[in-house]
Amino acid sequence: QVRLVESGGGSVQAGGSLRLSCAASGYSVSDDFMGWFRQAPGQEREGIASISAGGLSTKYLESAKGRFTISKDDAKNILYLQMNSLKPEDTAMYYCAAQSEYGGLGLSLAPSGYQYWGQGTQVSVSS
């Protein structure tokens, strides 16, 4: 059974940094594409970053470029999202997601392209 568990969220002031982690079990982060998503109250879930199975290709939401970095540690089986220069508009619940061998969309920021989801970790950025 695939299980994704996010951690690292919290409350920070604008300009601060956080590193989110997503520990995978029943799934190898080196096997397929993975991504980070977020959802603010009353808004749709949006993709922030995606990474290829080999880790060599990434894709970012325009507003995340230059501030967020997606990476993974295959040995530890953990996906990361380093977030710098945080803004109040980054406040949301953050989720990691993974694709299965069936139905994935590759390097994609579309939530529909991911089959496995974590429970989320809250990020709050104050001005």
PDB file of C-alpha atoms in Angstrom:
ATOM      1  CA  GLN A   1       0.000   0.000   0.000  1.00  0.00           C
ATOM      2  CA  VAL A   2       1.358   3.400  -1.009  1.00  0.00           C
ATOM      3  CA  ARG A   3       1.669   5.954   1.760  1.00  0.00           C
ATOM      4  CA  LEU A   4       2.958   9.525   1.435  1.00  0.00           C
ATOM      5  CA  VAL A   5       3.496  11.537   4.607  1.00  0.00           C
ATOM      6  CA  GLU A   6       4.299  15.246   4.460  1.00  0.00           C
ATOM      7  CA  SER A   7       6.069  17.196   7.172  1.00  0.00           C
ATOM      8  CA  GLY A   8       7.891  20.478   7.619  1.00  0.00           C
ATOM      9  CA  GLY A   9       5.020  22.907   7.389  1.00  0.00           C
ATOM     10  CA  GLY A  10       4.557  25.720   9.866  1.00  0.00           C
ATOM     11  CA  SER A  11       4.119  29.430  10.348  1.00  0.00           C
ATOM     12  CA  VAL A  12       6.737  31.863   9.093  1.00  0.00           C
ATOM     13  CA  GLN A  13       7.014  35.529   8.325  1.00  0.00           C
ATOM     14  CA  ALA A  14       7.201  36.801   4.779  1.00  0.00           C
ATOM     15  CA  GLY A  15      10.679  36.352   3.380  1.00  0.00           C
ATOM     16  CA  GLY A  16      11.290  33.258   5.444  1.00  0.00           C
ATOM     17  CA  SER A  17      12.017  29.708   4.358  1.00  0.00           C
ATOM     18  CA  LEU A  18      10.643  26.232   4.948  1.00  0.00           C
ATOM     19  CA  ARG A  19      11.603  22.813   3.692  1.00  0.00           C
ATOM     20  CA  LEU A  20       8.811  20.341   3.210  1.00  0.00           C
ATOM     21  CA  SER A  21       9.475  16.623   3.223  1.00  0.00           C
ATOM     22  CA  CYS A  22       7.391  13.769   1.872  1.00  0.00           C
ATOM     23  CA  ALA A  23       8.316  10.328   3.156  1.00  0.00           C
ATOM     24  CA  ALA A  24       7.149   7.511   0.913  1.00  0.00           C
ATOM     25  CA  SER A  25       6.406   3.929   1.833  1.00  0.00           C
ATOM     26  CA  GLY A  26       5.142   1.219  -0.464  1.00  0.00           C
ATOM     27  CA  TYR A  27       6.463   3.387  -3.292  1.00  0.00           C
ATOM     28  CA  SER A  28       9.923   4.240  -4.546  1.00  0.00           C
ATOM     29  CA  VAL A  29      10.511   7.917  -5.317  1.00  0.00           C
ATOM     30  CA  SER A  30      12.923   6.820  -8.033  1.00  0.00           C
ATOM     31  CA  ASP A  31      10.259   4.862  -9.903  1.00  0.00           C
ATOM     32  CA  ASP A  32       8.031   7.563 -11.328  1.00  0.00           C
ATOM     33  CA  PHE A  33       7.150  11.244 -11.479  1.00  0.00           C
ATOM     34  CA  MET A  34       6.270  13.081  -8.287  1.00  0.00           C
ATOM     35  CA  GLY A  35       5.044  16.542  -7.461  1.00  0.00           C
ATOM     36  CA  TRP A  36       4.050  19.134  -4.906  1.00  0.00           C
ATOM     37  CA  PHE A  37       0.671  20.804  -4.855  1.00  0.00           C
ATOM     38  CA  ARG A  38      -1.116  23.300  -2.668  1.00  0.00           C
ATOM     39  CA  GLN A  39      -4.649  24.308  -1.932  1.00  0.00           C
ATOM     40  CA  ALA A  40      -5.823  27.442  -0.189  1.00  0.00           C
ATOM     41  CA  PRO A  41      -9.323  27.687   1.308  1.00  0.00           C
ATOM     42  CA  GLY A  42     -11.912  28.227  -1.378  1.00  0.00           C
ATOM     43  CA  GLN A  43      -9.442  27.675  -4.173  1.00  0.00           C
ATOM     44  CA  GLU A  44      -8.645  24.794  -6.457  1.00  0.00           C
ATOM     45  CA  ARG A  45      -5.625  22.622  -5.897  1.00  0.00           C
ATOM     46  CA  GLU A  46      -2.697  23.848  -7.983  1.00  0.00           C
ATOM     47  CA  GLY A  47       0.544  22.216  -8.975  1.00  0.00           C
ATOM     48  CA  ILE A  48       3.730  23.853  -7.763  1.00  0.00           C
ATOM     49  CA  ALA A  49       6.505  21.586  -8.928  1.00  0.00           C
ATOM     50  CA  SER A  50       7.076  18.256 -10.612  1.00  0.00           C
ATOM     51  CA  ILE A  51      10.171  16.070 -10.838  1.00  0.00           C
ATOM     52  CA  SER A  52      11.028  13.191 -13.115  1.00  0.00           C
ATOM     53  CA  ALA A  53      11.828   9.714 -11.883  1.00  0.00           C
ATOM     54  CA  GLY A  54      15.517  10.231 -12.484  1.00  0.00           C
ATOM     55  CA  GLY A  55      15.452  13.660 -10.878  1.00  0.00           C
ATOM     56  CA  LEU A  56      16.998  15.381 -13.872  1.00  0.00           C
ATOM     57  CA  SER A  57      13.889  17.146 -15.116  1.00  0.00           C
ATOM     58  CA  THR A  58      11.717  19.546 -13.171  1.00  0.00           C
ATOM     59  CA  LYS A  59       8.789  21.835 -13.865  1.00  0.00           C
ATOM     60  CA  TYR A  60       7.526  24.736 -11.777  1.00  0.00           C
ATOM     61  CA  LEU A  61       4.536  26.962 -11.405  1.00  0.00           C
ATOM     62  CA  GLU A  62       5.556  30.369 -12.717  1.00  0.00           C
ATOM     63  CA  SER A  63       5.178  32.029  -9.324  1.00  0.00           C
ATOM     64  CA  ALA A  64       7.400  29.380  -7.733  1.00  0.00           C
ATOM     65  CA  LYS A  65      10.299  29.695 -10.136  1.00  0.00           C
ATOM     66  CA  GLY A  66      13.419  31.035  -8.492  1.00  0.00           C
ATOM     67  CA  ARG A  67      11.947  30.616  -5.007  1.00  0.00           C
ATOM     68  CA  PHE A  68      11.046  26.914  -4.692  1.00  0.00           C
ATOM     69  CA  THR A  69      13.167  23.882  -5.450  1.00  0.00           C
ATOM     70  CA  ILE A  70      11.909  20.316  -5.742  1.00  0.00           C
ATOM     71  CA  SER A  71      14.349  17.493  -5.103  1.00  0.00           C
ATOM     72  CA  LYS A  72      14.456  13.955  -3.828  1.00  0.00           C
ATOM     73  CA  ASP A  73      16.728  11.586  -1.974  1.00  0.00           C
ATOM     74  CA  ASP A  74      16.381   8.167  -3.515  1.00  0.00           C
ATOM     75  CA  ALA A  75      18.336   6.482  -0.718  1.00  0.00           C
ATOM     76  CA  LYS A  76      16.045   7.911   1.968  1.00  0.00           C
ATOM     77  CA  ASN A  77      12.983   7.639  -0.267  1.00  0.00           C
ATOM     78  CA  ILE A  78      11.981  11.232   0.487  1.00  0.00           C
ATOM     79  CA  LEU A  79      10.731  14.039  -1.744  1.00  0.00           C
ATOM     80  CA  TYR A  80      11.538  17.620  -0.733  1.00  0.00           C
ATOM     81  CA  LEU A  81      10.321  21.111  -1.484  1.00  0.00           C
ATOM     82  CA  GLN A  82      12.641  23.911  -0.421  1.00  0.00           C
ATOM     83  CA  MET A  83      10.701  27.152  -0.221  1.00  0.00           C
ATOM     84  CA  ASN A  84      12.510  30.478   0.067  1.00  0.00           C
ATOM     85  CA  SER A  85      11.336  34.089  -0.004  1.00  0.00           C
ATOM     86  CA  LEU A  86       7.902  33.016   1.147  1.00  0.00           C
ATOM     87  CA  LYS A  87       4.975  35.355   0.598  1.00  0.00           C
ATOM     88  CA  PRO A  88       1.584  35.578   2.315  1.00  0.00           C
ATOM     89  CA  GLU A  89      -0.016  34.284  -0.880  1.00  0.00           C
ATOM     90  CA  ASP A  90       1.920  31.035  -0.419  1.00  0.00           C
ATOM     91  CA  THR A  91      -0.293  30.232   2.551  1.00  0.00           C
ATOM     92  CA  ALA A  92      -2.048  26.923   1.858  1.00  0.00           C
ATOM     93  CA  MET A  93      -2.165  23.233   2.610  1.00  0.00           C
ATOM     94  CA  TYR A  94       0.694  21.589   0.768  1.00  0.00           C
ATOM     95  CA  TYR A  95       0.474  18.050  -0.613  1.00  0.00           C
ATOM     96  CA  CYS A  96       2.920  15.706  -2.209  1.00  0.00           C
ATOM     97  CA  ALA A  97       1.723  13.358  -4.908  1.00  0.00           C
ATOM     98  CA  ALA A  98       3.068  10.505  -6.971  1.00  0.00           C
ATOM     99  CA  GLN A  99       2.228   8.888 -10.268  1.00  0.00           C
ATOM    100  CA  SER A 100       1.633   5.237 -10.822  1.00  0.00           C
ATOM    101  CA  GLU A 101       2.613   3.352 -13.954  1.00  0.00           C
ATOM    102  CA  TYR A 102      -0.977   3.736 -15.097  1.00  0.00           C
ATOM    103  CA  GLY A 103      -2.546   7.098 -15.779  1.00  0.00           C
ATOM    104  CA  GLY A 104       0.386   9.372 -15.085  1.00  0.00           C
ATOM    105  CA  LEU A 105       1.016  12.432 -17.220  1.00  0.00           C
ATOM    106  CA  GLY A 106       4.769  12.657 -16.818  1.00  0.00           C
ATOM    107  CA  LEU A 107       6.258  16.022 -15.909  1.00  0.00           C
ATOM    108  CA  SER A 108       2.973  17.693 -15.132  1.00  0.00           C
ATOM    109  CA  LEU A 109       1.422  20.189 -12.730  1.00  0.00           C
ATOM    110  CA  ALA A 110      -2.075  18.827 -13.303  1.00  0.00           C
ATOM    111  CA  PRO A 111      -3.522  17.156 -10.193  1.00  0.00           C
ATOM    112  CA  SER A 112      -5.362  14.686 -12.418  1.00  0.00           C
ATOM    113  CA  GLY A 113      -2.044  13.218 -13.470  1.00  0.00           C
ATOM    114  CA  TYR A 114      -1.250  11.873 -10.015  1.00  0.00           C
ATOM    115  CA  GLN A 115      -2.705   8.785  -8.435  1.00  0.00           C
ATOM    116  CA  TYR A 116      -1.271   8.821  -4.906  1.00  0.00           C
ATOM    117  CA  TRP A 117      -1.620  11.677  -2.427  1.00  0.00           C
ATOM    118  CA  GLY A 118      -0.487  12.536   1.059  1.00  0.00           C
ATOM    119  CA  GLN A 119      -2.620  14.142   3.747  1.00  0.00           C
ATOM    120  CA  GLY A 120      -0.946  17.520   3.540  1.00  0.00           C
ATOM    121  CA  THR A 121       1.004  19.897   5.745  1.00  0.00           C
ATOM    122  CA  GLN A 122      -0.085  23.461   6.475  1.00  0.00           C
ATOM    123  CA  VAL A 123       2.066  26.441   5.530  1.00  0.00           C
ATOM    124  CA  SER A 124       1.126  29.862   6.851  1.00  0.00           C
ATOM    125  CA  VAL A 125       3.029  32.992   5.881  1.00  0.00           C
ATOM    126  CA  SER A 126       2.347  36.247   7.696  1.00  0.00           C
ATOM    127  CA  SER A 127       3.165  39.701   6.418  1.00  0.00           C
TER     128      SER A 127
END
